[in-house]
Structure formats: structure tokens, C-alpha cells
Tab-separated table of C-alpha atoms in Angstrom:
chain	number	residue	atom	x	y	z
A	22	MET	CA	74.968	169.490	130.854
A	23	THR	CA	75.395	172.680	128.806
A	24	SER	CA	77.316	172.604	125.548
A	25	ASP	CA	80.646	174.271	124.859
A	26	LEU	CA	78.873	176.907	122.762
A	27	GLU	CA	76.722	177.909	125.724
A	28	ARG	CA	79.755	178.262	128.011
A	29	HIS	CA	81.613	180.658	125.654
A	30	PRO	CA	79.975	184.077	125.152
A	31	ALA	CA	80.011	185.458	121.673
A	32	SER	CA	81.446	188.849	122.825
A	33	GLY	CA	82.475	190.709	125.931
A	34	ASP	CA	79.860	193.462	125.561
A	35	GLY	CA	76.809	191.326	126.300
A	36	THR	CA	75.631	190.939	122.707
A	37	GLU	CA	73.805	187.781	121.690
A	38	PRO	CA	76.009	184.812	120.849
A	39	ALA	CA	76.316	183.969	117.200
A	40	HIS	CA	73.812	181.356	116.090
A	41	ALA	CA	75.482	178.081	115.166
A	42	ASP	CA	73.750	177.996	111.802
A	43	VAL	CA	74.800	181.525	110.751
A	44	PRO	CA	78.433	182.127	111.625
A	45	ALA	CA	79.786	185.635	111.467
A	46	ARG	CA	82.641	186.135	109.040
A	47	PRO	CA	85.617	187.384	111.110
A	48	PRO	CA	87.673	190.308	109.885
A	49	ALA	CA	90.904	189.333	108.279
A	50	ASP	CA	93.028	190.927	111.045
A	51	GLU	CA	91.128	189.098	113.801
A	52	ALA	CA	91.483	185.612	112.414
A	53	PRO	CA	94.829	184.876	114.159
A	54	LEU	CA	93.539	186.164	117.519
A	55	ALA	CA	90.363	184.168	117.141
A	56	ALA	CA	92.413	181.068	116.394
A	57	GLU	CA	94.497	181.684	119.506
A	58	ALA	CA	91.385	182.265	121.632
A	59	SER	CA	89.916	179.005	120.439
A	60	THR	CA	92.876	177.130	121.868
A	61	GLY	CA	92.999	178.963	125.185
A	62	PRO	CA	91.588	177.677	128.420
A	63	GLY	CA	87.853	177.836	128.860
A	64	PRO	CA	85.875	178.124	132.062
A	65	ALA	CA	86.930	176.033	135.014
A	66	GLY	CA	86.488	172.315	134.382
A	67	VAL	CA	86.028	172.737	130.645
A	68	GLU	CA	88.651	171.147	128.441
A	69	PRO	CA	89.970	173.303	125.616
A	70	ILE	CA	89.057	172.435	122.058
A	71	THR	CA	92.166	170.982	120.481
A	72	GLY	CA	93.476	168.916	117.594
A	73	ALA	CA	90.961	167.672	115.064
A	74	GLU	CA	88.114	169.327	116.959
A	75	GLU	CA	89.481	172.904	116.623
A	76	GLN	CA	86.876	175.283	115.292
A	77	PRO	CA	87.566	178.788	113.871
A	78	THR	CA	85.748	181.561	115.777
A	79	GLY	CA	83.895	184.641	114.646
A	80	ARG	CA	83.733	187.815	116.774
A	81	ALA	CA	85.739	187.748	119.987
A	82	GLY	CA	85.402	184.244	121.444
A	83	ALA	CA	82.539	183.207	119.178
A	84	VAL	CA	82.845	179.687	117.907
A	85	ALA	CA	82.268	179.350	114.191
A	86	PRO	CA	80.989	176.145	112.679
A	87	ALA	CA	83.328	173.774	110.898
A	88	SER	CA	84.486	174.911	107.497
A	89	THR	CA	82.496	173.674	104.562
A	90	ALA	CA	84.054	170.564	102.937
A	91	THR	CA	83.706	169.364	99.369
A	92	ALA	CA	80.555	167.621	98.257
A	93	ASP	CA	82.296	164.247	98.186
A	94	GLU	CA	83.381	164.651	101.817
A	95	THR	CA	80.105	165.847	103.282
A	96	ILE	CA	77.492	163.905	101.319
A	97	PRO	CA	77.348	160.354	102.688
A	98	PRO	CA	77.503	157.588	100.050
A	99	PRO	CA	74.301	155.692	99.319
A	100	ALA	CA	73.676	152.719	101.531
A	101	GLY	CA	75.723	149.729	100.442
A	102	THR	CA	78.213	151.708	98.327
A	103	ARG	CA	81.178	150.777	100.503
A	104	GLU	CA	80.235	147.063	100.166
A	105	ALA	CA	80.061	147.138	96.376
A	106	ALA	CA	83.686	146.106	95.834
A	107	PRO	CA	83.651	143.236	98.392
A	108	MET	CA	80.308	142.015	97.029
A	109	THR	CA	81.748	142.016	93.524
A	110	ARG	CA	84.740	139.979	94.700
A	111	ARG	CA	82.468	137.503	96.475
A	112	ARG	CA	80.350	137.105	93.377
A	113	LYS	CA	83.429	136.432	91.276
A	114	ALA	CA	84.683	133.846	93.775
A	115	LEU	CA	81.275	132.151	93.822
A	116	LEU	CA	81.156	132.141	90.030
A	117	LEU	CA	84.614	130.562	89.847
A	118	LEU	CA	83.577	127.907	92.389
A	119	LEU	CA	80.419	127.038	90.470
A	120	THR	CA	82.379	126.914	87.213
A	121	GLY	CA	84.875	124.503	88.783
A	122	LEU	CA	82.131	122.246	90.118
A	123	CYS	CA	80.408	122.196	86.734
A	124	THR	CA	83.699	121.314	85.043
A	125	VAL	CA	84.271	118.402	87.440
A	126	PHE	CA	80.698	117.184	86.939
A	127	LEU	CA	80.961	117.351	83.149
A	128	ALA	CA	84.327	115.556	83.213
A	129	PHE	CA	82.919	112.760	85.366
A	130	THR	CA	79.815	112.492	83.137
A	131	ALA	CA	81.973	112.237	80.008
A	132	TRP	CA	84.215	109.615	81.659
A	133	TYR	CA	81.194	107.546	82.702
A	134	LEU	CA	79.536	107.732	79.272
A	135	VAL	CA	82.748	106.577	77.612
A	136	ASN	CA	83.758	103.879	80.105
A	137	ARG	CA	80.467	102.965	81.809
A	138	LYS	CA	82.349	102.077	84.985
A	139	PRO	CA	81.681	102.820	88.614
A	140	ILE	CA	83.142	105.839	90.361
A	141	THR	CA	85.536	103.678	92.382
A	142	GLN	CA	87.501	103.166	89.176
A	143	LEU	CA	88.101	106.844	88.646
A	144	PRO	CA	91.796	107.731	89.083
A	145	LEU	CA	91.137	109.604	92.344
A	146	PRO	CA	93.341	108.854	95.370
A	147	ALA	CA	90.544	109.638	97.847
A	148	ILE	CA	88.313	106.824	96.542
A	149	ALA	CA	89.452	103.376	97.609
A	150	ALA	CA	88.667	100.506	95.251
A	151	ASP	CA	86.983	97.383	96.573
A	152	LEU	CA	88.893	94.092	96.641
A	153	VAL	CA	85.954	92.095	95.277
A	154	PRO	CA	82.680	93.105	93.607
A	155	HIS	CA	79.337	93.239	95.418
A	156	TYR	CA	76.120	91.466	94.497
A	157	ALA	CA	73.828	93.549	92.253
A	158	PHE	CA	70.964	91.430	90.904
A	159	SER	CA	70.108	88.158	89.142
A	160	LEU	CA	68.676	87.183	85.768
A	161	TYR	CA	66.086	84.387	85.753
A	162	GLY	CA	64.262	82.452	83.029
A	163	VAL	CA	67.000	79.895	82.308
A	164	THR	CA	67.378	76.261	83.423
A	165	ALA	CA	70.750	74.881	84.531
A	166	PRO	CA	72.861	77.689	83.023
A	167	THR	CA	76.477	76.736	82.415
A	168	GLY	CA	78.298	79.160	80.140
A	169	VAL	CA	77.903	82.915	79.838
A	170	ALA	CA	79.218	85.645	77.556
A	171	VAL	CA	78.344	89.329	77.414
A	172	SER	CA	78.781	92.166	74.959
A	173	PRO	CA	81.254	94.858	76.073
A	174	ASP	CA	78.513	97.386	76.821
A	175	GLY	CA	76.420	94.835	78.698
A	176	SER	CA	73.445	95.192	76.346
A	177	ARG	CA	73.407	91.491	75.386
A	178	ILE	CA	73.952	88.530	77.708
A	179	TYR	CA	74.334	85.048	76.209
A	180	VAL	CA	73.649	82.013	78.401
A	181	THR	CA	73.731	78.282	77.669
A	182	GLN	CA	70.767	76.304	79.007
A	183	THR	CA	71.887	72.702	79.538
A	184	GLU	CA	68.709	71.023	80.798
A	185	GLY	CA	65.212	70.807	79.356
A	186	ASN	CA	65.194	72.550	75.998
A	187	ALA	CA	68.975	72.879	75.669
A	188	ARG	CA	69.825	76.027	73.733
A	189	VAL	CA	71.411	79.472	73.980
A	190	LEU	CA	69.301	82.299	75.392
A	191	VAL	CA	69.982	85.941	74.600
A	192	PHE	CA	68.938	88.487	77.253
A	193	ASP	CA	69.108	92.245	77.384
A	194	ARG	CA	70.670	93.950	80.427
A	195	ASN	CA	67.278	93.957	82.183
A	196	GLY	CA	66.771	90.208	81.812
A	197	ARG	CA	64.275	90.300	78.952
A	198	THR	CA	64.703	87.478	76.438
A	199	LEU	CA	65.691	88.860	73.054
A	200	ALA	CA	66.339	85.664	71.098
A	201	THR	CA	67.320	82.014	71.237
A	202	ALA	CA	70.132	80.372	69.303
A	203	THR	CA	69.922	76.746	68.129
A	204	PRO	CA	71.852	74.888	65.448
A	205	PRO	CA	70.031	73.873	62.247
A	206	PRO	CA	68.226	70.494	61.981
A	207	GLU	CA	70.895	68.949	59.751
A	208	THR	CA	73.305	69.035	62.691
A	209	GLY	CA	71.177	66.507	64.575
A	210	SER	CA	68.768	66.624	67.465
A	211	ALA	CA	71.088	65.910	70.400
A	212	HIS	CA	72.659	69.174	71.496
A	213	THR	CA	74.023	70.487	74.777
A	214	PRO	CA	75.646	73.906	74.495
A	215	VAL	CA	78.256	74.418	77.216
A	216	TYR	CA	80.654	77.366	76.883
A	217	LEU	CA	80.534	80.381	74.614
A	218	ALA	CA	82.616	83.403	73.610
A	219	LEU	CA	82.220	86.557	71.520
A	220	ASP	CA	84.642	87.388	68.716
A	221	PRO	CA	85.741	90.992	69.434
A	222	THR	CA	86.477	91.664	65.775
A	223	SER	CA	83.138	90.540	64.299
A	224	GLY	CA	80.736	90.303	67.236
A	225	ASP	CA	79.916	86.706	66.302
A	226	LEU	CA	79.023	84.227	69.021
A	227	TYR	CA	80.905	80.898	69.279
A	228	VAL	CA	79.259	78.035	71.216
A	229	SER	CA	80.776	74.654	72.110
A	230	ASP	CA	78.434	71.652	71.883
A	231	ARG	CA	79.381	68.458	73.793
A	232	PRO	CA	77.320	65.735	72.093
A	233	THR	CA	78.313	66.706	68.561
A	234	GLY	CA	81.878	67.786	69.336
A	235	SER	CA	81.334	71.033	67.475
A	236	ILE	CA	81.582	74.798	67.728
A	237	TYR	CA	78.603	76.612	66.254
A	238	VAL	CA	78.900	80.212	65.120
A	239	TYR	CA	75.987	82.654	65.388
A	240	SER	CA	75.486	86.336	64.729
A	241	ALA	CA	75.168	88.733	67.656
A	242	GLU	CA	71.382	88.413	67.243
A	243	GLY	CA	71.519	84.608	67.564
A	244	VAL	CA	71.192	83.700	63.893
A	245	TYR	CA	73.126	80.559	62.914
A	246	ARG	CA	76.023	81.257	60.539
A	247	ARG	CA	78.183	78.152	60.266
A	248	THR	CA	79.985	75.352	62.072
A	249	PHE	CA	83.601	76.074	62.905
A	250	ASP	CA	86.090	73.862	61.061
A	251	PRO	CA	89.240	73.116	63.114
A	252	GLY	CA	91.052	71.526	60.179
A	253	PRO	CA	91.991	67.963	59.283
A	254	GLY	CA	94.400	67.561	62.182
A	255	LEU	CA	91.642	67.757	64.790
A	256	VAL	CA	89.048	65.343	63.476
A	257	GLY	CA	87.059	63.932	66.383
A	258	TRP	CA	88.017	66.676	68.788
A	259	GLN	CA	85.892	67.591	71.842
A	260	PRO	CA	85.889	71.366	72.223
A	261	LEU	CA	84.829	72.700	75.607
A	262	GLY	CA	86.075	76.051	76.945
A	263	LEU	CA	86.261	79.031	74.553
A	264	SER	CA	87.906	82.443	74.641
A	265	PHE	CA	89.180	85.169	72.324
A	266	ASP	CA	92.069	87.567	72.719
A	267	ALA	CA	91.875	91.181	71.557
A	268	GLN	CA	93.231	90.325	68.096
A	269	GLY	CA	90.505	87.773	67.418
A	270	HIS	CA	92.551	84.625	68.115
A	271	LEU	CA	90.323	81.782	69.311
A	272	PHE	CA	91.462	79.560	72.206
A	273	VAL	CA	89.718	76.218	72.748
A	274	THR	CA	90.187	73.559	75.439
A	275	ASP	CA	89.987	70.101	73.891
A	276	VAL	CA	89.183	67.031	76.050
A	277	SER	CA	89.702	64.426	73.318
A	278	GLY	CA	92.714	62.323	72.377
A	279	PRO	CA	95.383	60.683	74.465
A	280	TYR	CA	95.924	63.900	76.433
A	281	HIS	CA	93.988	67.124	76.766
A	282	ARG	CA	95.189	70.340	75.191
A	283	VAL	CA	94.480	73.994	74.442
A	284	HIS	CA	94.402	75.025	70.776
A	285	GLU	CA	94.966	78.515	69.390
A	286	PHE	CA	93.445	79.503	66.036
A	287	GLY	CA	94.155	82.646	64.053
A	288	PRO	CA	91.442	85.073	62.891
A	289	ASP	CA	91.296	83.114	59.641
A	290	GLY	CA	90.524	79.876	61.521
A	291	GLN	CA	93.921	78.272	60.946
A	292	LEU	CA	95.455	76.272	63.792
A	293	LEU	CA	98.494	78.146	65.132
A	294	ARG	CA	99.618	76.006	68.096
A	295	SER	CA	98.504	73.507	70.698
A	296	ILE	CA	99.433	73.667	74.381
A	297	GLY	CA	99.604	70.493	76.449
A	298	SER	CA	101.433	67.232	76.928
A	299	ALA	CA	100.814	63.865	78.515
A	300	GLY	CA	99.697	64.252	82.118
A	301	LEU	CA	99.737	68.061	82.088
A	302	LEU	CA	96.022	68.847	81.838
A	303	ASN	CA	93.083	66.786	83.033
A	304	PHE	CA	89.707	67.817	81.662
A	305	PRO	CA	90.433	71.532	81.206
A	306	ASN	CA	87.331	73.725	81.178
A	307	GLY	CA	87.540	77.504	81.046
A	308	VAL	CA	90.299	79.392	79.262
A	309	ALA	CA	91.127	83.120	79.124
A	310	VAL	CA	93.865	85.400	77.789
A	311	ASP	CA	95.226	88.579	79.407
A	312	ALA	CA	96.525	91.743	77.723
A	313	ARG	CA	100.078	90.346	77.605
A	314	GLY	CA	99.024	87.195	75.800
A	315	ASN	CA	99.314	84.918	78.831
A	316	VAL	CA	96.843	82.020	78.775
A	317	TYR	CA	94.935	80.934	81.892
A	318	VAL	CA	93.491	77.415	81.907
A	319	ALA	CA	91.138	75.913	84.494
A	320	ASP	CA	92.694	72.446	84.866
A	321	SER	CA	89.503	71.169	86.448
A	322	ASN	CA	90.174	67.579	87.430
A	323	ASN	CA	93.619	68.499	88.710
A	324	GLY	CA	92.060	71.325	90.757
A	325	ARG	CA	94.463	73.954	89.392
A	326	LEU	CA	94.745	77.151	87.432
A	327	VAL	CA	97.697	76.901	85.053
A	328	VAL	CA	99.257	79.964	83.396
A	329	PHE	CA	101.130	79.704	80.085
A	330	ASP	CA	102.878	82.347	78.021
A	331	ALA	CA	101.985	82.946	74.373
A	332	SER	CA	104.394	80.250	73.221
A	333	GLY	CA	102.865	77.610	75.498
A	334	ARG	CA	105.560	77.628	78.191
A	335	GLN	CA	104.184	77.092	81.680
A	336	LEU	CA	104.669	80.120	83.910
A	337	ALA	CA	102.724	79.640	87.138
A	338	VAL	CA	100.170	77.484	88.931
A	339	VAL	CA	97.443	78.086	91.515
A	340	ARG	CA	97.194	74.713	93.211
A	341	ARG	CA	94.441	72.664	94.764
A	342	GLY	CA	94.184	73.001	98.539
A	343	ALA	CA	92.371	74.475	101.516
A	344	ALA	CA	94.541	77.543	102.102
A	345	GLN	CA	93.491	81.042	101.131
A	346	GLY	CA	93.633	81.410	97.360
A	347	ASP	CA	93.757	77.647	96.700
A	348	LEU	CA	91.246	75.958	94.415
A	349	GLY	CA	89.005	72.918	94.533
A	350	LEU	CA	87.191	72.349	91.237
A	351	PRO	CA	87.822	75.315	88.914
A	352	ARG	CA	85.559	75.712	85.906
A	353	GLY	CA	84.953	79.091	84.265
A	354	VAL	CA	87.776	81.629	83.805
A	355	THR	CA	87.862	85.190	82.516
A	356	VAL	CA	90.109	88.270	82.642
A	357	ASP	CA	88.667	91.781	82.815
A	358	GLY	CA	90.003	95.017	81.362
A	359	ASP	CA	91.712	95.943	84.643
A	360	GLY	CA	93.847	92.797	84.746
A	361	ARG	CA	91.787	90.846	87.282
A	362	VAL	CA	91.461	87.096	86.787
A	363	TYR	CA	88.214	85.430	87.877
A	364	VAL	CA	88.059	81.683	88.487
A	365	VAL	CA	84.791	79.956	89.378
A	366	ASP	CA	85.351	77.270	92.015
A	367	THR	CA	82.303	75.045	91.665
A	368	MET	CA	82.794	72.979	94.807
A	369	ALA	CA	83.715	75.994	96.935
A	370	GLN	CA	80.515	77.747	95.779
A	371	GLY	CA	82.207	81.003	94.878
A	372	VAL	CA	84.534	82.961	92.634
A	373	GLN	CA	88.214	83.520	93.316
A	374	VAL	CA	89.822	86.779	92.165
A	375	TYR	CA	93.531	87.105	91.301
A	376	ARG	CA	95.716	89.728	89.723
A	377	ALA	CA	97.103	89.009	86.284
A	378	TYR	CA	100.380	87.121	86.325
A	379	GLN	CA	103.549	89.152	86.838
A	380	ALA	CA	106.989	87.979	85.777
A	381	GLY	CA	108.714	85.872	88.417
A	382	GLU	CA	105.587	84.912	90.358
A	383	ARG	CA	104.982	81.281	91.254
A	384	ALA	CA	101.243	81.977	91.174
A	385	PRO	CA	99.064	84.984	90.368
A	386	ALA	CA	98.486	87.119	93.469
A	387	PHE	CA	95.252	86.264	95.248
A	388	VAL	CA	92.933	89.259	95.804
A	389	GLY	CA	89.823	87.766	97.400
A	390	ARG	CA	86.712	85.725	96.786
A	391	PHE	CA	82.989	86.393	96.629
A	392	GLY	CA	79.910	84.221	96.991
A	393	ALA	CA	78.916	81.446	99.379
A	394	GLU	CA	76.695	78.413	99.270
A	395	GLY	CA	72.982	79.196	99.407
A	396	THR	CA	69.857	80.189	97.543
A	397	ALA	CA	69.524	83.801	98.703
A	398	ASP	CA	70.971	86.746	96.785
A	399	GLY	CA	74.704	86.205	96.455
A	400	GLY	CA	74.442	82.504	97.299
A	401	PHE	CA	75.552	79.852	94.799
A	402	GLU	CA	74.644	76.264	94.118
A	403	TYR	CA	77.353	74.983	91.770
A	404	PRO	CA	78.396	78.061	89.833
A	405	ASN	CA	80.148	77.400	86.554
A	406	GLY	CA	80.675	80.109	83.945
A	407	VAL	CA	81.910	83.690	84.351
A	408	ALA	CA	82.151	86.734	82.079
A	409	THR	CA	82.710	90.478	82.460
A	410	ASP	CA	81.685	93.564	80.549
A	411	ALA	CA	83.415	96.931	80.184
A	412	ARG	CA	81.197	98.532	82.848
A	413	GLY	CA	82.678	96.740	85.850
A	414	ARG	CA	80.070	93.980	86.058
A	415	VAL	CA	80.739	90.275	86.592
A	416	TYR	CA	78.263	87.633	85.384
A	417	VAL	CA	78.254	84.180	86.994
A	418	THR	CA	76.024	81.238	86.044
A	419	ASP	CA	74.396	79.772	89.158
A	420	TRP	CA	73.663	76.290	87.823
A	421	ARG	CA	71.337	74.692	90.366
A	422	ASN	CA	69.646	77.975	91.332
A	423	ASN	CA	68.696	78.461	87.662
A	424	ARG	CA	69.887	82.028	87.355
A	425	VAL	CA	72.736	84.266	86.293
A	426	GLN	CA	74.049	86.432	89.105
A	427	VAL	CA	75.387	89.895	88.306
A	428	TRP	CA	78.015	91.416	90.589
A	429	SER	CA	79.386	94.917	90.261
A	430	TRP	CA	82.470	96.903	91.279
């Protein structure tokens, strides 16, 4: 097909058409006529040039090229110039996203380094917390372990060995033996350490000893310091379960005398009060204190967990039975920093978990249980003691399997 320029002659006298590259400058008085001619009808079947495609003409009927525009309008921008602004916005958005992710990561890292707890305990609604902990690993190298205590950071684990060479073993978090703790020779040769507890104010380790009816005090490294003196009113006592509250008050279950009791001593060692009356407690073992000062006692031979307030008034009871949450033979008791109460049920071969007592409850709310009879990982053969650290780990002595099991949230 021929172009529009070929269809329109440059002049009526047969002269050559104007070359497209060299337009002729029209006289001033012909410009209007040329403009009119450019809009007139062309040869048959040829549409007129209109609107944005109008071109000024030169000599009669000659089509002149488009007028010269400014440099900015005619010189195309370098490749990618039009995308510069969007690319800049995308880079800024990406930078903001990366900055946000780094901030979240640093916040989580700081939280973990301070608290040493699992991610499920972060205050995030999208992460559901477990009802009971899961099995993590076991510590070996101990015979017939009964009591257990652990430093808040989990770096030291104290375990009583009740058969063979009865003594206290000190492990690191990886199960390596760091030290042993034994009372001095002048205390006699017959010793069986049972329960133990760490004083939160000094870091000292307190250990109850059945044959001698004593509580021995050691440093955090296992060095003997002294024998605890309960005062003249408790001569001949039989201390068993031990626990401290946050203020350094020592709680001791005592299985001597006409009836069994729980004694509370101040940080200076002075007896503050005794909880118990005839027929109330029968061979109490573990004892623990929650953040509100409520005292939890494993009333072992009665098959109960009894809760008292700070004054010694009974508040609630978890009874013996076969229903969910009931107990059989409770021994060790502890309360963690999140208000969960752990009770080792020796005959049921597991650990019961409750929420800390709330006003008006007849019994602490049952959460769940973990463990079952067996020798495989997570299986128990007569568990006894329980302790927790500040990192969400639960330590349970597995007496006949000769190990300490570690469970984690």
C-alpha cells in the first residue's frame, strides 16, 4: 500500500514532491490555506488527516513533517528511567520489612536470654501452650535417686542417692558429675539423704537425712557448712520434705511426735509456726509454696494433697481416688514460676499437674499428667522427687530406673 505522502502531490504543476526530511517553509500568507488543505478530503478511499495526526503543509498540498518538539519531548529517556521511582519505593518497602523482621528476632533473642524459656511461653496469641511438658532426656550415674533440686538457670542439678554409697551428687546440665556432698565424719557413718532444697537468698543447699534426723547445709559447690538447728522445741524431730519460699523461709515436713506437722522457719532459722494437728497429716513428704504464700503438702499415707494458707488454715484438698486428677501415693511436690503445681504420684508412675489454688476452690484445678510405667524414655518405675528451673524444665527422680528424667515445656 502507498503512503499518504505518495498519494498527495507536492504541487499542481508537476514539480517533485517535497522530501519528508527537508520540508519547505511555507509563506506566511499560505499557512492558513495549507492548514485548510490538510484537513480536506484526499483521493477516493483515503481518510483525511485529522485531530492529533494533523500535519502542517508546505507548498500547495505538500505535507510538512511534524513540528520540532523540545528536547525533553523528543529524546526518549534512558532505559529503566520510568521504573526508577517504583523501584525506589519497592526497595524502601523491602528495607522496612527486613528491619521489622530483625527487630522481632532481636526481641525474641533478648527475651530468651533473659528468661531461658521455650517459645510457647512467649505472650503470643498464635502459639498455643501445651497442657503438660514433653520428655527431653535423662541423667544417669545415680543409684536409687529420691530427691532433686536445681539451680534457677539449670546449670547445677542436685540429686540424693539413697542406695549403695548414699550421698548427694551434683551434676551440670549435661549430666557430668561436678561434685559430691557428704556430711563430716563426726556426724556418724549412717546417712541416707532424702529431700533437698536450695535457699534462694544464699544459694546454699539443704539436705534432710533420715537416720540422723538432721538437715545438713552445703554450699552450692557441695561443701559442708553446718547442721541446721531447729531450736530446743524440736529436739528429736524427723525432718523429711524441704522447700523455700521466695523470701528465704524454710518449710520442713516433720514425721516425728504424736502427730506429723509442717514447720516454717524464718531466714534467721527461728521457728515461726507449725501446721498440723492430730489426725490431719500422715507421713507428709514433699512440701512447696506458691507466690501467694499458700503451702502445698503431699500427705502421702492419706493419699492427698493438702493446701494451707500462710497462717496454716486448710484451704483445699486433692483426694485419693481413681478419677481424673485424684492421687494414690503422692511424694514430691513443687510449684514453678508460672503457677503450676507438680505432684509425683509414686504408685501411679507419673506426675500430676495442677494450677495454683484460687480462692473458693475445693481443690486446685487439674491440668493433666505425664509419664507412665516403664523403662523406656518417659517411663517411670517409682518416681519420687520433682523440681523445676526457670527455663521451663521439670526434673523427676526415677527411683528404680536409676536416673533423673528431664521434661520440658
